[in-house]
Amino acid sequence: MALGKVSVNNLNLGQGPVTEIERYFLFIGPASANVGELVALNTQSDLDVELGVDASDLKTQIAAAQLNGGDRWACMAAPIAPDGDWAEALDKAQQAGVSVEGVIITTPVTTGAELTAMQDKATEITNVYGRRVFFMAATRGIDITPEPEPPLKTAAASKDPDTSAKSPRATPKAVQTTEGETPAPRIPEDWSTYLTAQRAITAGVAAQRVMVVPQLHGNDQGVLAGRLANAIVSIADSPMRVASGPLQGLGPVPVDAAGVPLPGSVRAELDKARFSVSQTYPDYPGVFWADGNTLDAPGSDFQVIEYLRIVDKASRRIQVLLIQRVADRRLNNTPNSMATATSAFMRPLRDMARSVTVNGQVQPGEIESPKDGDVTIFWKSKTAVEIYFTVTPYNCPKDLTAYIALDLSNGEEE
């Protein structure tokens, strides 16, 4: 004999959305308030209250990002002491569960080793936390301020009081170095000198998760960070995109020691050296951005930031699907299971590929729609499985050329 029993259970099929961290950045740099804390900021935040009334690179860059980031802009800030270590602040943020897409280090770097350290840190974060981040470093702008004259020391007074009285204005003698040589004063830079110094920083550096922005206008780094964080622009869009609008609040045009304004040729050379710089178009109003260069090696896949961002976004969503299937025997090597799993693993790619048509114009998704073969499942053993994904970005017109022909036929041909 038995009693009838009925049970209804809810099944979690893992179909919900994943928390989006794209466009959310962590800014690290010296400030005069909330040192050692993690400060959440958005468009309504008073930066003087949160970061201190004193001027700082951190506040300057965040203000520029706030202006360029749109109405949904938000970020996390980690103010540190003037001699603080950005790596320690980043470790604290990671331990606190702060997951971001990008890390903005506002203190200018001076050597390639500092850029390599950022790449190493990005790799460490992936290895330890499974998180993918890119870094945006800064370098100084042009220096046209001469070095103050060294302090002067008058010649030793004679023991003869009469002698000293006769020469009340003895010729001063410059302080000398230990080698007996007077240190040479710093010479204000021209654009050629500045360009040479900047090239030396990125020369020989291979760091696919690091961008470098020269602070030519004083707040270039923050302007780019805001442009990349703007919600009305796809993460698959290059910061070069003119349709995104001109840059907002960019600092004054810099000049060199001779008073020459920043020439386009210097911007072009900095771009060749893999810096990310602003640019203008002749007879077209506004200042825009050039490519969002990374320090990836020549010939590599991630030399521009938009390619890295779309792959990282896909990776974050695929990672969740993999975790949900750990030791789940529904994923097995039978034909039905393989087909079901392939379709499920394609879902993040299909979501990223979704396009919208507005007024007859198609706004493309972040990637092309996945096709057969873009997801491949391979069983290495009874318990180890590997899944291979292919993500295809759209073509993007960055170098446009027009050819114009003249028709002189006069319409007489039949």
GROMACS .gro file of C-alpha atoms in nm:
model
  414
    1MET     CA    1   0.000   0.000   0.000
    2ALA     CA    2   0.117   0.355  -0.058
    3LEU     CA    3  -0.003   0.713  -0.021
    4GLY     CA    4  -0.006   0.946  -0.318
    5LYS     CA    5   0.261   1.218  -0.308
    6VAL     CA    6   0.301   1.528  -0.516
    7SER     CA    7   0.603   1.760  -0.515
    8VAL     CA    8   0.669   2.071  -0.721
    9ASN     CA    9   1.027   2.193  -0.743
   10ASN     CA   10   1.165   2.505  -0.902
   11LEU     CA   11   1.453   2.441  -1.138
   12ASN     CA   12   1.731   2.692  -1.186
   13LEU     CA   13   1.831   2.667  -1.551
   14GLY     CA   14   2.091   2.942  -1.534
   15GLN     CA   15   1.914   3.170  -1.781
   16GLY     CA   16   1.930   3.496  -1.586
   17PRO     CA   17   2.135   3.805  -1.667
   18VAL     CA   18   2.494   3.854  -1.555
   19THR     CA   19   2.592   4.165  -1.362
   20GLU     CA   20   2.755   4.400  -1.610
   21ILE     CA   21   3.085   4.558  -1.509
   22GLU     CA   22   3.169   4.704  -1.848
   23ARG     CA   23   3.220   5.083  -1.840
   24TYR     CA   24   3.289   5.073  -1.465
   25PHE     CA   25   3.642   5.186  -1.382
   26LEU     CA   26   3.861   5.219  -1.072
   27PHE     CA   27   4.067   5.539  -1.047
   28ILE     CA   28   4.377   5.529  -0.826
   29GLY     CA   29   4.594   5.828  -0.738
   30PRO     CA   30   4.698   6.072  -0.465
   31ALA     CA   31   4.428   6.293  -0.312
   32SER     CA   32   4.377   6.488   0.009
   33ALA     CA   33   4.059   6.319   0.135
   34ASN     CA   34   3.944   5.961   0.202
   35VAL     CA   35   4.300   5.832   0.168
   36GLY     CA   36   4.304   5.453   0.191
   37GLU     CA   37   3.930   5.425   0.132
   38LEU     CA   38   3.721   5.306  -0.162
   39VAL     CA   39   3.490   5.586  -0.273
   40ALA     CA   40   3.191   5.527  -0.502
   41LEU     CA   41   3.123   5.819  -0.737
   42ASN     CA   42   2.865   5.909  -0.999
   43THR     CA   43   2.740   6.213  -1.188
   44GLN     CA   44   2.596   6.368  -0.870
   45SER     CA   45   2.910   6.334  -0.658
   46ASP     CA   46   3.084   6.646  -0.524
   47LEU     CA   47   3.449   6.575  -0.593
   48ASP     CA   48   3.569   6.843  -0.351
   49VAL     CA   49   3.391   6.660  -0.072
   50GLU     CA   50   3.491   6.309  -0.175
   51LEU     CA   51   3.849   6.374  -0.288
   52GLY     CA   52   3.939   6.696  -0.107
   53VAL     CA   53   3.944   7.062  -0.207
   54ASP     CA   54   4.314   7.052  -0.293
   55ALA     CA   55   4.402   7.007  -0.658
   56SER     CA   56   4.519   6.659  -0.754
   57ASP     CA   57   4.567   6.449  -1.066
   58LEU     CA   58   4.306   6.207  -0.935
   59LYS     CA   59   4.039   6.474  -0.903
   60THR     CA   60   4.130   6.632  -1.236
   61GLN     CA   61   4.099   6.305  -1.428
   62ILE     CA   62   3.779   6.197  -1.255
   63ALA     CA   63   3.621   6.536  -1.325
   64ALA     CA   64   3.703   6.495  -1.694
   65ALA     CA   65   3.564   6.140  -1.695
   66GLN     CA   66   3.250   6.258  -1.517
   67LEU     CA   67   3.194   6.521  -1.786
   68ASN     CA   68   3.249   6.284  -2.079
   69GLY     CA   69   3.085   5.973  -1.931
   70GLY     CA   70   2.719   6.057  -1.990
   71ASP     CA   71   2.426   6.054  -1.749
   72ARG     CA   72   2.485   5.696  -1.631
   73TRP     CA   73   2.853   5.739  -1.554
   74ALA     CA   74   2.982   5.591  -1.229
   75CYS     CA   75   3.320   5.479  -1.103
   76MET     CA   76   3.514   5.376  -0.795
   77ALA     CA   77   3.802   5.586  -0.663
   78ALA     CA   78   4.088   5.478  -0.439
   79PRO     CA   79   4.269   5.789  -0.307
   80ILE     CA   80   4.622   5.719  -0.185
   81ALA     CA   81   4.893   5.921  -0.013
   82PRO     CA   82   5.149   6.107  -0.229
   83ASP     CA   83   5.397   5.826  -0.166
   84GLY     CA   84   5.129   5.555  -0.176
   85ASP     CA   85   5.144   5.238  -0.385
   86TRP     CA   86   4.873   5.194  -0.646
   87ALA     CA   87   4.921   4.815  -0.639
   88GLU     CA   88   4.831   4.800  -0.270
   89ALA     CA   89   4.518   5.006  -0.331
   90LEU     CA   90   4.421   4.777  -0.617
   91ASP     CA   91   4.476   4.467  -0.404
   92LYS     CA   92   4.250   4.615  -0.137
   93ALA     CA   93   3.978   4.679  -0.395
   94GLN     CA   94   4.002   4.324  -0.529
   95GLN     CA   95   3.983   4.176  -0.180
   96ALA     CA   96   3.676   4.390  -0.114
   97GLY     CA   97   3.506   4.239  -0.419
   98VAL     CA   98   3.525   4.551  -0.636
   99SER     CA   99   3.506   4.418  -0.991
  100VAL     CA  100   3.580   4.671  -1.264
  101GLU     CA  101   3.655   4.670  -1.634
  102GLY     CA  102   3.944   4.914  -1.624
  103VAL     CA  103   4.197   5.053  -1.375
  104ILE     CA  104   4.305   5.414  -1.425
  105ILE     CA  105   4.640   5.505  -1.265
  106THR     CA  106   4.659   5.885  -1.259
  107THR     CA  107   5.020   5.929  -1.145
  108PRO     CA  108   5.230   5.968  -1.463
  109VAL     CA  109   5.474   5.689  -1.539
  110THR     CA  110   5.831   5.759  -1.647
  111THR     CA  111   5.965   5.417  -1.747
  112GLY     CA  112   5.859   5.113  -1.943
  113ALA     CA  113   5.909   4.899  -1.633
  114GLU     CA  114   5.609   5.071  -1.472
  115LEU     CA  115   5.394   4.974  -1.770
  116THR     CA  116   5.515   4.615  -1.754
  117ALA     CA  117   5.423   4.609  -1.384
  118MET     CA  118   5.065   4.701  -1.479
  119GLN     CA  119   5.049   4.418  -1.731
  120ASP     CA  120   5.184   4.179  -1.467
  121LYS     CA  121   4.919   4.299  -1.222
  122ALA     CA  122   4.641   4.245  -1.476
  123THR     CA  123   4.764   3.889  -1.529
  124GLU     CA  124   4.779   3.833  -1.153
  125ILE     CA  125   4.421   3.952  -1.109
  126THR     CA  126   4.304   3.709  -1.377
  127ASN     CA  127   4.496   3.422  -1.221
  128VAL     CA  128   4.379   3.489  -0.864
  129TYR     CA  129   4.024   3.620  -0.909
  130GLY     CA  130   3.930   3.518  -1.263
  131ARG     CA  131   3.869   3.886  -1.342
  132ARG     CA  132   3.976   4.061  -1.659
  133VAL     CA  133   4.087   4.423  -1.643
  134PHE     CA  134   4.281   4.664  -1.857
  135PHE     CA  135   4.499   4.947  -1.730
  136MET     CA  136   4.513   5.305  -1.848
  137ALA     CA  137   4.841   5.474  -1.758
  138ALA     CA  138   4.941   5.837  -1.807
  139THR     CA  139   5.263   6.014  -1.896
  140ARG     CA  140   5.346   6.377  -1.834
  141GLY     CA  141   5.270   6.659  -2.074
  142ILE     CA  142   5.534   6.884  -2.223
  143ASP     CA  143   5.750   7.074  -1.972
  144ILE     CA  144   5.823   7.436  -2.065
  145THR     CA  145   5.904   7.555  -1.713
  146PRO     CA  146   6.275   7.627  -1.662
  147GLU     CA  147   6.440   7.483  -1.355
  148PRO     CA  148   6.484   7.738  -1.076
  149GLU     CA  149   6.836   7.871  -1.046
  150PRO     CA  150   7.040   7.682  -0.786
  151PRO     CA  151   7.093   7.862  -0.457
  152LEU     CA  152   7.393   8.089  -0.459
  153LYS     CA  153   7.667   8.107  -0.198
  154THR     CA  154   7.882   8.420  -0.161
  155ALA     CA  155   8.256   8.390  -0.153
  156ALA     CA  156   8.406   8.350   0.191
  157ALA     CA  157   8.463   8.684   0.355
  158SER     CA  158   8.822   8.789   0.413
  159LYS     CA  159   8.955   8.779   0.762
  160ASP     CA  160   9.060   9.140   0.715
  161PRO     CA  161   8.759   9.352   0.810
  162ASP     CA  162   8.888   9.632   0.593
  163THR     CA  163   8.891   9.402   0.289
  164SER     CA  164   8.532   9.292   0.345
  165ALA     CA  165   8.428   9.648   0.387
  166LYS     CA  166   8.584   9.740   0.057
  167SER     CA  167   8.387   9.472  -0.127
  168PRO     CA  168   8.032   9.467   0.016
  169ARG     CA  169   7.900   9.318  -0.309
  170ALA     CA  170   8.137   9.031  -0.362
  171THR     CA  171   8.056   8.826  -0.672
  172PRO     CA  172   7.839   8.525  -0.569
  173LYS     CA  173   7.957   8.176  -0.654
  174ALA     CA  174   7.715   7.901  -0.759
  175VAL     CA  175   7.689   7.594  -0.540
  176GLN     CA  176   7.892   7.313  -0.694
  177THR     CA  177   7.836   6.939  -0.711
  178THR     CA  178   8.062   6.689  -0.540
  179GLU     CA  179   8.253   6.658  -0.866
  180GLY     CA  180   8.311   7.030  -0.867
  181GLU     CA  181   8.075   7.099  -1.158
  182THR     CA  182   7.778   7.333  -1.148
  183PRO     CA  183   7.459   7.134  -1.231
  184ALA     CA  184   7.306   7.231  -1.563
  185PRO     CA  185   6.962   7.392  -1.535
  186ARG     CA  186   6.666   7.211  -1.688
  187ILE     CA  187   6.599   7.335  -2.040
  188PRO     CA  188   6.235   7.396  -2.142
  189GLU     CA  189   6.126   7.137  -2.399
  190ASP     CA  190   6.040   7.178  -2.761
  191TRP     CA  191   5.817   6.924  -2.931
  192SER     CA  192   6.107   6.724  -3.071
  193THR     CA  193   6.266   6.682  -2.728
  194TYR     CA  194   5.933   6.587  -2.572
  195LEU     CA  195   5.861   6.331  -2.844
  196THR     CA  196   6.200   6.166  -2.796
  197ALA     CA  197   6.143   6.134  -2.420
  198GLN     CA  198   5.796   5.985  -2.469
  199ARG     CA  199   5.906   5.730  -2.726
  200ALA     CA  200   6.161   5.593  -2.482
  201ILE     CA  201   5.885   5.502  -2.234
  202THR     CA  202   5.695   5.263  -2.460
  203ALA     CA  203   5.989   5.132  -2.662
  204GLY     CA  204   6.015   4.753  -2.638
  205VAL     CA  205   5.714   4.715  -2.406
  206ALA     CA  206   5.465   4.435  -2.479
  207ALA     CA  207   5.155   4.478  -2.263
  208GLN     CA  208   4.823   4.399  -2.429
  209ARG     CA  209   4.622   4.509  -2.125
  210VAL     CA  210   4.784   4.851  -2.089
  211MET     CA  211   4.700   5.181  -2.258
  212VAL     CA  212   4.915   5.494  -2.223
  213VAL     CA  213   4.779   5.847  -2.250
  214PRO     CA  214   5.013   6.149  -2.258
  215GLN     CA  215   4.867   6.435  -2.057
  216LEU     CA  216   4.914   6.687  -2.335
  217HIS     CA  217   4.617   6.896  -2.225
  218GLY     CA  218   4.639   6.804  -1.857
  219ASN     CA  219   4.327   6.586  -1.842
  220ASP     CA  220   4.350   6.367  -2.153
  221GLN     CA  221   4.343   6.046  -1.949
  222GLY     CA  222   4.017   6.136  -1.779
  223VAL     CA  223   3.858   6.247  -2.105
  224LEU     CA  224   3.936   5.911  -2.267
  225ALA     CA  225   3.820   5.718  -1.960
  226GLY     CA  226   3.488   5.901  -1.974
  227ARG     CA  227   3.450   5.838  -2.346
  228LEU     CA  228   3.505   5.465  -2.296
  229ALA     CA  229   3.254   5.461  -2.009
  230ASN     CA  230   2.971   5.641  -2.186
  231ALA     CA  231   2.665   5.416  -2.197
  232ILE     CA  232   2.537   5.555  -2.528
  233VAL     CA  233   2.844   5.414  -2.702
  234SER     CA  234   2.904   5.043  -2.752
  235ILE     CA  235   3.213   4.885  -2.599
  236ALA     CA  236   3.280   4.762  -2.953
  237ASP     CA  237   3.310   5.121  -3.075
  238SER     CA  238   3.650   5.280  -3.114
  239PRO     CA  239   3.706   5.603  -2.919
  240MET     CA  240   3.792   5.738  -3.266
  241ARG     CA  241   3.423   5.731  -3.360
  242VAL     CA  242   3.331   6.085  -3.466
  243ALA     CA  243   2.957   6.015  -3.432
  244SER     CA  244   3.014   5.983  -3.056
  245GLY     CA  245   3.064   6.360  -3.052
  246PRO     CA  246   3.359   6.588  -2.973
  247LEU     CA  247   3.555   6.562  -2.652
  248GLN     CA  248   3.419   6.764  -2.361
  249GLY     CA  249   3.626   6.981  -2.128
  250LEU     CA  250   3.965   6.897  -2.276
  251GLY     CA  251   4.234   7.123  -2.129
  252PRO     CA  252   4.402   7.412  -2.312
  253VAL     CA  253   4.611   7.350  -2.622
  254PRO     CA  254   4.971   7.301  -2.508
  255VAL     CA  255   5.266   7.491  -2.653
  256ASP     CA  256   5.636   7.415  -2.645
  257ALA     CA  257   5.923   7.636  -2.528
  258ALA     CA  258   5.910   7.830  -2.854
  259GLY     CA  259   5.536   7.889  -2.822
  260VAL     CA  260   5.447   7.641  -3.099
  261PRO     CA  261   5.100   7.488  -3.042
  262LEU     CA  262   5.067   7.110  -3.041
  263PRO     CA  263   5.110   7.008  -3.407
  264GLY     CA  264   4.928   6.721  -3.570
  265SER     CA  265   5.260   6.565  -3.664
  266VAL     CA  266   5.345   6.515  -3.295
  267ARG     CA  267   5.009   6.348  -3.236
  268ALA     CA  268   5.076   6.119  -3.532
  269GLU     CA  269   5.420   6.021  -3.401
  270LEU     CA  270   5.283   5.955  -3.053
  271ASP     CA  271   5.016   5.734  -3.209
  272LYS     CA  272   5.289   5.542  -3.393
  273ALA     CA  273   5.462   5.494  -3.058
  274ARG     CA  274   5.133   5.334  -2.935
  275PHE     CA  275   5.017   5.625  -2.721
  276SER     CA  276   4.646   5.712  -2.723
  277VAL     CA  277   4.599   6.076  -2.822
  278SER     CA  278   4.337   6.326  -2.927
  279GLN     CA  279   4.310   6.450  -3.284
  280THR     CA  280   4.142   6.714  -3.499
  281TYR     CA  281   4.020   6.724  -3.858
  282PRO     CA  282   4.096   7.027  -4.079
  283ASP     CA  283   3.798   7.258  -4.126
  284TYR     CA  284   3.585   7.037  -3.901
  285PRO     CA  285   3.501   7.181  -3.558
  286GLY     CA  286   3.576   6.994  -3.238
  287VAL     CA  287   3.849   6.776  -3.094
  288PHE     CA  288   3.810   6.400  -3.119
  289TRP     CA  289   4.012   6.094  -3.025
  290ALA     CA  290   4.237   5.869  -3.229
  291ASP     CA  291   4.270   5.493  -3.185
  292GLY     CA  292   4.255   5.353  -2.834
  293ASN     CA  293   4.595   5.188  -2.865
  294THR     CA  294   4.721   4.919  -2.634
  295LEU     CA  295   5.083   4.811  -2.597
  296ASP     CA  296   5.021   4.472  -2.755
  297ALA     CA  297   5.304   4.345  -2.974
  298PRO     CA  298   5.298   4.416  -3.348
  299GLY     CA  299   5.092   4.158  -3.536
  300SER     CA  300   4.890   4.063  -3.228
  301ASP     CA  301   4.511   4.062  -3.203
  302PHE     CA  302   4.456   4.320  -2.930
  303GLN     CA  303   4.635   4.632  -3.051
  304VAL     CA  304   4.321   4.843  -3.005
  305ILE     CA  305   4.108   4.855  -2.693
  306GLU     CA  306   3.773   4.771  -2.855
  307TYR     CA  307   3.894   4.424  -2.956
  308LEU     CA  308   4.011   4.352  -2.603
  309ARG     CA  309   3.685   4.477  -2.453
  310ILE     CA  310   3.452   4.257  -2.659
  311VAL     CA  311   3.657   3.944  -2.592
  312ASP     CA  312   3.670   4.025  -2.220
  313LYS     CA  313   3.293   4.076  -2.211
  314ALA     CA  314   3.235   3.741  -2.379
  315SER     CA  315   3.480   3.577  -2.139
  316ARG     CA  316   3.299   3.708  -1.831
  317ARG     CA  317   2.966   3.570  -1.947
  318ILE     CA  318   3.108   3.239  -2.063
  319GLN     CA  319   3.282   3.195  -1.729
  320VAL     CA  320   2.945   3.203  -1.550
  321LEU     CA  321   2.807   2.934  -1.782
  322LEU     CA  322   3.107   2.711  -1.718
  323ILE     CA  323   3.076   2.746  -1.340
  324GLN     CA  324   2.709   2.647  -1.357
  325ARG     CA  325   2.801   2.325  -1.536
  326VAL     CA  326   3.071   2.196  -1.303
  327ALA     CA  327   3.000   1.824  -1.236
  328ASP     CA  328   2.661   1.849  -1.410
  329ARG     CA  329   2.620   1.524  -1.605
  330ARG     CA  330   2.372   1.689  -1.838
  331LEU     CA  331   2.684   1.811  -2.015
  332ASN     CA  332   2.826   1.492  -2.163
  333ASN     CA  333   2.953   1.356  -2.491
  334THR     CA  334   2.623   1.229  -2.630
  335PRO     CA  335   2.507   1.398  -2.953
  336ASN     CA  336   2.198   1.548  -2.788
  337SER     CA  337   2.398   1.691  -2.497
  338MET     CA  338   2.667   1.831  -2.726
  339ALA     CA  339   2.405   2.005  -2.941
  340THR     CA  340   2.224   2.145  -2.638
  341ALA     CA  341   2.547   2.267  -2.480
  342THR     CA  342   2.666   2.426  -2.804
  343SER     CA  343   2.342   2.622  -2.828
  344ALA     CA  344   2.365   2.727  -2.462
  345PHE     CA  345   2.726   2.841  -2.495
  346MET     CA  346   2.633   3.046  -2.800
  347ARG     CA  347   2.381   3.247  -2.600
  348PRO     CA  348   2.626   3.515  -2.476
  349LEU     CA  349   2.752   3.559  -2.831
  350ARG     CA  350   2.398   3.590  -2.965
  351ASP     CA  351   2.318   3.850  -2.699
  352MET     CA  352   2.627   4.051  -2.790
  353ALA     CA  353   2.538   4.028  -3.160
  354ARG     CA  354   2.186   4.165  -3.118
  355SER     CA  355   2.132   4.469  -3.343
  356VAL     CA  356   1.864   4.738  -3.348
  357THR     CA  357   1.702   4.907  -3.648
  358VAL     CA  358   1.615   5.275  -3.603
  359ASN     CA  359   1.464   5.480  -3.888
  360GLY     CA  360   1.577   5.219  -4.134
  361GLN     CA  361   1.936   5.227  -4.011
  362VAL     CA  362   2.081   4.919  -3.847
  363GLN     CA  363   2.276   4.981  -3.528
  364PRO     CA  364   2.503   4.675  -3.523
  365GLY     CA  365   2.563   4.462  -3.219
  366GLU     CA  366   2.899   4.431  -3.051
  367ILE     CA  367   3.002   4.135  -3.267
  368GLU     CA  368   2.876   3.953  -3.574
  369SER     CA  369   2.613   3.684  -3.518
  370PRO     CA  370   2.775   3.352  -3.427
  371LYS     CA  371   2.762   3.083  -3.690
  372ASP     CA  372   2.813   2.708  -3.699
  373GLY     CA  373   3.161   2.623  -3.585
  374ASP     CA  374   3.206   2.931  -3.363
  375VAL     CA  375   3.157   2.708  -3.056
  376THR     CA  376   3.342   2.376  -3.051
  377ILE     CA  377   3.332   2.129  -2.760
  378PHE     CA  378   3.614   1.880  -2.716
  379TRP     CA  379   3.630   1.613  -2.446
  380LYS     CA  380   3.991   1.553  -2.339
  381SER     CA  381   3.892   1.279  -2.096
  382LYS     CA  382   3.591   1.151  -1.903
  383THR     CA  383   3.605   1.457  -1.676
  384ALA     CA  384   3.791   1.729  -1.868
  385VAL     CA  385   3.623   1.927  -2.143
  386GLU     CA  386   3.747   2.218  -2.352
  387ILE     CA  387   3.521   2.466  -2.531
  388TYR     CA  388   3.657   2.688  -2.807
  389PHE     CA  389   3.484   3.014  -2.903
  390THR     CA  390   3.530   3.243  -3.201
  391VAL     CA  391   3.422   3.608  -3.169
  392THR     CA  392   3.409   3.815  -3.488
  393PRO     CA  393   3.408   4.196  -3.470
  394TYR     CA  394   3.251   4.406  -3.743
  395ASN     CA  395   3.462   4.592  -3.995
  396CYS     CA  396   3.516   4.954  -3.892
  397PRO     CA  397   3.611   5.238  -4.133
  398LYS     CA  398   3.907   5.423  -3.983
  399ASP     CA  399   4.091   5.504  -4.307
  400LEU     CA  400   3.853   5.641  -4.568
  401THR     CA  401   3.953   5.741  -4.921
  402ALA     CA  402   3.732   5.881  -5.197
  403TYR     CA  403   3.809   5.899  -5.569
  404ILE     CA  404   3.620   6.153  -5.780
  405ALA     CA  405   3.596   6.122  -6.157
  406LEU     CA  406   3.484   6.393  -6.395
  407ASP     CA  407   3.217   6.314  -6.656
  408LEU     CA  408   3.264   6.533  -6.968
  409SER     CA  409   3.040   6.331  -7.200
  410ASN     CA  410   2.790   6.620  -7.226
  411GLY     CA  411   2.511   6.363  -7.234
  412GLU     CA  412   2.544   6.313  -7.614
  413GLU     CA  413   2.608   5.940  -7.615
  414GLU     CA  414   2.308   5.723  -7.695
   0.00000   0.00000   0.00000
